[in-house]
Coordinates of C-alpha atoms in Angstrom, one line a residue:
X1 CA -15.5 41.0 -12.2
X2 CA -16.5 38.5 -9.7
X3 CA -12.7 37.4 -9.1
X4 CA -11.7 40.9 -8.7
X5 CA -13.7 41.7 -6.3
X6 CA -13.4 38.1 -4.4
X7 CA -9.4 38.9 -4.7
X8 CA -9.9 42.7 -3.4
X9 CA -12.3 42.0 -0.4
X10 CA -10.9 42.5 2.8
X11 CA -8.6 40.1 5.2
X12 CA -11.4 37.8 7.3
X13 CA -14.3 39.2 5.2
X14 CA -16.6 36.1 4.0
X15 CA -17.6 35.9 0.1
X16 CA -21.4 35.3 0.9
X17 CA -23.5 34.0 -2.0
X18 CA -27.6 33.4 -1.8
X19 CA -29.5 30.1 -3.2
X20 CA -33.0 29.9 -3.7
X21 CA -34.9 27.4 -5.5
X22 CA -37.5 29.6 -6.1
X23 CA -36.0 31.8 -7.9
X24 CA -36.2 34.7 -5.3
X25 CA -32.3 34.8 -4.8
X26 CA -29.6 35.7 -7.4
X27 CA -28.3 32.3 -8.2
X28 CA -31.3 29.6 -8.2
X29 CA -28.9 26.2 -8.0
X30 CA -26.2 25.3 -5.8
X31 CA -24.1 24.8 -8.7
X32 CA -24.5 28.3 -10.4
X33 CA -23.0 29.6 -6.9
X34 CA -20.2 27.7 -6.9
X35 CA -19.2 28.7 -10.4
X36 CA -19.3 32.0 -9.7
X37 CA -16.3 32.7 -7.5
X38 CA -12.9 31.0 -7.1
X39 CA -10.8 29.8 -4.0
X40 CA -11.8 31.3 -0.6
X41 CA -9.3 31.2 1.8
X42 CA -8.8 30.2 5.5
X43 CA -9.6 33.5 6.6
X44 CA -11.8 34.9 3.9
X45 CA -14.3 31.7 3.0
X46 CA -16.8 31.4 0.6
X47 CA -20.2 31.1 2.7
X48 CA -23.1 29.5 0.0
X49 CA -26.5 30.1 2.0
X50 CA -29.0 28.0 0.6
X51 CA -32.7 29.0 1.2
X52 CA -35.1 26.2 1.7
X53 CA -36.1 23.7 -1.4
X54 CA -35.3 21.3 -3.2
X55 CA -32.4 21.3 -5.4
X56 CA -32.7 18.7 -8.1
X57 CA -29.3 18.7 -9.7
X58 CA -25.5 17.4 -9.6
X59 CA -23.3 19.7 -7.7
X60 CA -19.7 19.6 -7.8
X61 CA -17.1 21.4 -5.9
X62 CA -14.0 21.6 -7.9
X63 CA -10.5 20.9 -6.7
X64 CA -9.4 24.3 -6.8
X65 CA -12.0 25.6 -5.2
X66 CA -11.0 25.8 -1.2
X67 CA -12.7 26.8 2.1
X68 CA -16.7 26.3 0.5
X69 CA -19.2 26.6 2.7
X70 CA -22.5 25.1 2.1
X71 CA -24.8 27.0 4.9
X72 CA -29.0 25.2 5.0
X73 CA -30.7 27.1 7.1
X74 CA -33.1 23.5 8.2
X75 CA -31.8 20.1 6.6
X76 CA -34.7 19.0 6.6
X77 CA -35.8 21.9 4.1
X78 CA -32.9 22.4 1.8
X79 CA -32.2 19.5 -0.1
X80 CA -29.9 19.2 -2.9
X81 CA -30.9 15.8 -4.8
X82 CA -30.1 14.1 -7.8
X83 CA -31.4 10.2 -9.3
X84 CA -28.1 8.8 -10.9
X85 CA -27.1 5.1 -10.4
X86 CA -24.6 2.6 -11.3
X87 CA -26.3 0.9 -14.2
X88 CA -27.4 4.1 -16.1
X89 CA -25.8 3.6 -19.6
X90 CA -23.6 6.8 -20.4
X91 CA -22.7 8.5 -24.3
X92 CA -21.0 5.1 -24.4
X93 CA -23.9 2.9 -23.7
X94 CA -21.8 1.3 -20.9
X95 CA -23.0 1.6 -17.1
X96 CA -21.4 4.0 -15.9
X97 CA -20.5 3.1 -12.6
X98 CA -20.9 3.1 -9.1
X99 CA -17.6 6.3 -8.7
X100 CA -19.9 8.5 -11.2
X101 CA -23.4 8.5 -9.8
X102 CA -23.0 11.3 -6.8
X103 CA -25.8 13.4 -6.5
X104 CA -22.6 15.8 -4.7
X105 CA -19.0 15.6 -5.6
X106 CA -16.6 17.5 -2.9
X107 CA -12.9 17.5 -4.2
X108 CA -11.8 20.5 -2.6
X109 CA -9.9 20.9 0.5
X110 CA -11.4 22.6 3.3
X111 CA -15.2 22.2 2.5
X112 CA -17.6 22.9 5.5
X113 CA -21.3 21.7 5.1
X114 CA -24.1 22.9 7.9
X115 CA -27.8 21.8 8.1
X116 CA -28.1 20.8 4.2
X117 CA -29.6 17.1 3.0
X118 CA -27.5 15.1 0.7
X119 CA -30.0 12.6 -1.6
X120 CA -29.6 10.1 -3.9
X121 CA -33.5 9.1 -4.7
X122 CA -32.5 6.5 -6.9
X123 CA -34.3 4.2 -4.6
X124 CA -33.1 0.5 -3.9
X125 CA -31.6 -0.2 -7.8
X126 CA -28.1 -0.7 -6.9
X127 CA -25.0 1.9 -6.1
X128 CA -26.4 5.2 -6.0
X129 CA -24.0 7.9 -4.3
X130 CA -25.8 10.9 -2.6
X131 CA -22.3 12.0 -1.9
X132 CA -18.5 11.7 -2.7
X133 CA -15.7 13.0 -1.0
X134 CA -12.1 13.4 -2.1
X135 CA -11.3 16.6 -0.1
X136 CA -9.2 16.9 2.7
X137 CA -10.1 18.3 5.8
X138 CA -14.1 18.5 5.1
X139 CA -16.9 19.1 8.0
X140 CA -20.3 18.5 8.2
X141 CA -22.4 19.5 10.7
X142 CA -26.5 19.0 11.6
X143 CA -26.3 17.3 7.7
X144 CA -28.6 14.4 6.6
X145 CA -27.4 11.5 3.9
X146 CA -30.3 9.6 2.7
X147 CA -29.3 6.9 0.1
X148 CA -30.0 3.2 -0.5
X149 CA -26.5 1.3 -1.7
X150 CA -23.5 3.4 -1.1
X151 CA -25.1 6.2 0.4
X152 CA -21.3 8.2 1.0
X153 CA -18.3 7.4 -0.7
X154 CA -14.9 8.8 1.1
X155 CA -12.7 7.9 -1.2
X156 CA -9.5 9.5 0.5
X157 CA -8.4 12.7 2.8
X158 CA -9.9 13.4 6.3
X159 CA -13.9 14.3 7.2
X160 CA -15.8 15.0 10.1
X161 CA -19.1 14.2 10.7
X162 CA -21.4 15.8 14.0
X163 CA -25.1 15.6 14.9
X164 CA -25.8 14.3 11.6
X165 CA -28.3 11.4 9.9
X166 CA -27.6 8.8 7.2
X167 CA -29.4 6.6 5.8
X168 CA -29.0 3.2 3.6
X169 CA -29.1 -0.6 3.8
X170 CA -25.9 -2.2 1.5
X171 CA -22.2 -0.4 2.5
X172 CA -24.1 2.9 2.4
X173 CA -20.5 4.1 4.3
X174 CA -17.8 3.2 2.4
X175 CA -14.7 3.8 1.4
X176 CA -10.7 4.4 2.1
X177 CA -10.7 8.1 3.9
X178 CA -10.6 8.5 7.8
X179 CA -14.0 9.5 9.2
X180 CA -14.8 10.8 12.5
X181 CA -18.7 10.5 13.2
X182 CA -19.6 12.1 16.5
X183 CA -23.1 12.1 18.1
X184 CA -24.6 10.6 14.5
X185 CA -27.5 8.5 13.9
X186 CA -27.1 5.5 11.2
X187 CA -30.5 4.1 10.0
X188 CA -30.3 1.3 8.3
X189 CA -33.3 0.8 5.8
X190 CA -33.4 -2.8 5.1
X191 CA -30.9 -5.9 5.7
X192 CA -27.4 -5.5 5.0
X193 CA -24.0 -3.6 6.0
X194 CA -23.3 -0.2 7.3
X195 CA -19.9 0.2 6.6
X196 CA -17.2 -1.3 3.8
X197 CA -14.1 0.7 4.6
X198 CA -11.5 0.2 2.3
X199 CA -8.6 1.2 4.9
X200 CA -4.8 1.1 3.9
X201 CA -2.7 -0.8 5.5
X202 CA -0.5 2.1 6.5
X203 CA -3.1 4.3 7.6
X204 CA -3.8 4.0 11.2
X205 CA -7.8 5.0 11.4
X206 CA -10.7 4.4 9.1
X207 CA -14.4 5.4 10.2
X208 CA -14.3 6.1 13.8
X209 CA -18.2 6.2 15.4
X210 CA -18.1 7.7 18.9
X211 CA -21.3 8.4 20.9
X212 CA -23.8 7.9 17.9
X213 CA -26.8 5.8 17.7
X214 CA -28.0 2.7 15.2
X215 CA -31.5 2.2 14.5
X216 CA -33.2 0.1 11.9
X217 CA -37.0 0.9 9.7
X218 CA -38.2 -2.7 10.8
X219 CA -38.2 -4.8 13.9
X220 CA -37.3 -7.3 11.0
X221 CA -34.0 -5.6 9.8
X222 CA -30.5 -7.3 10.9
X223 CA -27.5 -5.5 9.9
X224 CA -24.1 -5.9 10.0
X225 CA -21.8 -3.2 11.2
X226 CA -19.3 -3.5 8.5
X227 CA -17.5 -5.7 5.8
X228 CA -14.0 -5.0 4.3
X229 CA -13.6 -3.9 1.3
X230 CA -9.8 -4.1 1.4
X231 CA -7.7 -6.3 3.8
X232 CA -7.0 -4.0 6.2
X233 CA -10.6 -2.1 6.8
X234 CA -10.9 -0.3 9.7
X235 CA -13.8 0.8 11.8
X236 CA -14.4 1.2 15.4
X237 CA -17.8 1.9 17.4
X238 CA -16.9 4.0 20.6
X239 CA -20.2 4.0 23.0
X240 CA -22.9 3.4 20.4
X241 CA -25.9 2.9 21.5
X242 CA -27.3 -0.2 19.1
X243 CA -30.7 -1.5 18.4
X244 CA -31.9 -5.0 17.7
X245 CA -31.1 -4.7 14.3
X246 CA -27.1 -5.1 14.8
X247 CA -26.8 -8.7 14.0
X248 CA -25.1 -10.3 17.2
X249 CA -22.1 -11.2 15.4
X250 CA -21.4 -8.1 14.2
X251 CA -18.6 -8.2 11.0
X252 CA -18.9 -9.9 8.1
X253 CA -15.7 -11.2 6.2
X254 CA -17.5 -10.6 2.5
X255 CA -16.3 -14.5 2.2
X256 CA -12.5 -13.1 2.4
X257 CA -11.9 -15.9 5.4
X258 CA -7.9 -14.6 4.9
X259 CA -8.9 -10.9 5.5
X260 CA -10.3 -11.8 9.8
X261 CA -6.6 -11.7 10.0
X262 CA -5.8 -8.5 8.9
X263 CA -9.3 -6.1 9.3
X264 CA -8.9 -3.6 12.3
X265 CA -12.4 -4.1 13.5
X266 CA -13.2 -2.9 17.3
X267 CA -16.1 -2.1 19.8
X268 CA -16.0 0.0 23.1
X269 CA -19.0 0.4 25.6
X270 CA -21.7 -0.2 22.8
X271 CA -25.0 -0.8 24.8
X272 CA -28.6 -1.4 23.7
X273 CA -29.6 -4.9 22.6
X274 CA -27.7 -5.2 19.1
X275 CA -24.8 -4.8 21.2
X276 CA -23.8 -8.1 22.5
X277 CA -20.9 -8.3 22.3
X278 CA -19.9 -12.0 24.2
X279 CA -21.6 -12.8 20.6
X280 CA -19.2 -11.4 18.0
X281 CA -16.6 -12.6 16.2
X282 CA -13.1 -13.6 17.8
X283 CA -11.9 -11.4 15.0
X284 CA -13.3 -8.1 16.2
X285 CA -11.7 -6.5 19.4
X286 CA -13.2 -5.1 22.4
X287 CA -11.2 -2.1 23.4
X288 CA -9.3 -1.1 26.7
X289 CA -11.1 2.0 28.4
X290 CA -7.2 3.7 28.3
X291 CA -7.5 2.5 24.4
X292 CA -10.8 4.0 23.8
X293 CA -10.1 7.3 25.7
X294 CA -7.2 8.0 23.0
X295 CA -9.5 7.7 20.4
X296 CA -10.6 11.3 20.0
X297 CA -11.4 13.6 16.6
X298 CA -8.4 15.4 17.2
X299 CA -5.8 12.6 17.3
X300 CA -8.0 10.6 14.5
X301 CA -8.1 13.5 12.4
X302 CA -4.8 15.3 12.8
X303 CA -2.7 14.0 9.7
X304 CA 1.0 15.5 8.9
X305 CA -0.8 19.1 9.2
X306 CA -1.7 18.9 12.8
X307 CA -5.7 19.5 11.8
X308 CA -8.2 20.2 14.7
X309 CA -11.5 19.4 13.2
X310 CA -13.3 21.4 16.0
X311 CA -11.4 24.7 15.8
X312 CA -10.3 24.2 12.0
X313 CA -7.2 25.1 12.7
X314 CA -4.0 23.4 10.6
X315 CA -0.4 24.0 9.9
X316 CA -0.5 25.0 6.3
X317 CA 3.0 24.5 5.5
X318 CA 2.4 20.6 5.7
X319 CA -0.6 20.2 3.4
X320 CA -1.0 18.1 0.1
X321 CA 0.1 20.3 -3.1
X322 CA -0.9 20.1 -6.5

């Protein structure tokens, strides 16, 4: 019944579905929504509102399941959370693993988040995703991502990240997507690494961090801004301001002396006192202002399909199939 009347709604008409924890809604967790209809489509999305709470469960978006729209109405009220980490034994009494311990799993294409909190509450016991991303072309906007190790995973595709807050101390953003974080805020909770991108070689952009802000818990918390987690990591800080934290040299090589040659690590009017840069290492490059000013969500983001992660806008006939 539900698909029939998804598939007979009319052209531009939003699917809209109501979450509430407390049971005053028709579907009481995030994941009972998302079950409930199929595919939206670029003009006709499937718009989840979640009332405030806190949503203790796993939620996964399935791969079919295109243009999902998680809607918070505070993100500091709606929380969806979960406790897995990577030394949990599974049916098989083996760990299971850093890849399955997401609190949220987005494989879907076209996924748009707004004002919703992303926790892993594991605590500081090892990898412990709050959230994984395999989608393509995924927003999230006003969205918080609290964590300890490995706070977000973007294992691959293209995200977009504005006015939002994470949170974690060990590679707590990682991974081999390209990310565009605009006007964000990166805490880091205790010593350690904010970034471990796992870049291709081919791909020209990793994480991209324009006009966003690091701050630490402590006065006595050094980070680093990154480590590679493949040769050819890539991550560049565009106007940042950067607290004391930021350890002056900036990169770590993870004890990969071979991979300074390769990583694609780079700075470009960073102020505040963790950004000094006559400090770093000869590794890491300080951008051009004509270089910097061509670093911009559209051109980072665009792909094949010509995606504008402002307007949402994309050439459908040169997307990924299957």
């Amino acid at each position: 019944m539900l698909i029939c009347l998804a598939a007979g709604r009319a052209s531009g008409a939003p699917v809209e579905l109501v979450v509430a924890a407390d049971g005053s809604a028709k579907y009481k967790t995030v994941q009972e929504a998302v079950m409930a209809v199929p595919a939206g489509t670029a003009d006709s999305p499937v718009v989840i509102r979640i009332k405030p709470g806190t949503y203790k469960e796993i939620v996964y978006v399935q791969r079919e399941k295109r243009f999902f729209r998680f809607v918070g109405e505070d993100a500091s009220k709606t929380v969806i959370t979960y406790d897995l980490n990577a030394n949990i034994k599974g049916v098989d009494g083996k760990p299971i693993g850093t890849f399955r311990t997401p609190s949220v799993q987005i494989d879907a294409d076209d996924f748009t988040a707004e004002n919703v909190t992303f926790e892993n509450s594991a605590g500081p016991v090892g990898q412990a995703l709050a959230l994984r991303v395999d989608g393509d072309r995924v927003v999230f906007r006003n969205c918080r991502f609290l964590g300890w190790q490995d706070t977000i995973l973007l294992n691959r595709g293209r995200q977009y990240f504005e006015n939002c807050y994470i949170a974690g101390h060990v590679d707590f953003i990682f991974g081999a997507a390209t990310a565009f974080f605009e006007r964000c805020h990166i805490h880091a909770l205790r010593d350690g690494y904010l970034t471990a991108a796992s870049t291709p070689d081919d791909q020209p952009y990793g994480f991209v961090f324009s006009h966003c802000r690091v701050t630490a818990e402590t006065s006595e918390v050094k980070t680093y801004l990154g480590r590679p987690w493949r040769a050819y990591s890539a991550v560049t800080f565009l106007n940042t301001e950067m607290a004391e934290a930021v350890r002056p040299e900036g990169w770590h090589n993870w004890n990969f002396p071979e991979r300074e040659k390769t990583v694609r690590y780079a700075e470009y009017g960073t102020e505040g006192p963790g950004a000094k840069t006559a400090a770093r290492v000869p590794w890491a490059r300080r951008l051009t202002k004509a270089e910097a000013k061509a670093i911009t969500p559209e051109r980072v983001l665009a792909g094949a399909d010509g995606w504008n992660p402002k307007t949402g806008k994309f050439n459908s006939n040169k997307t990924r199939k299957g």
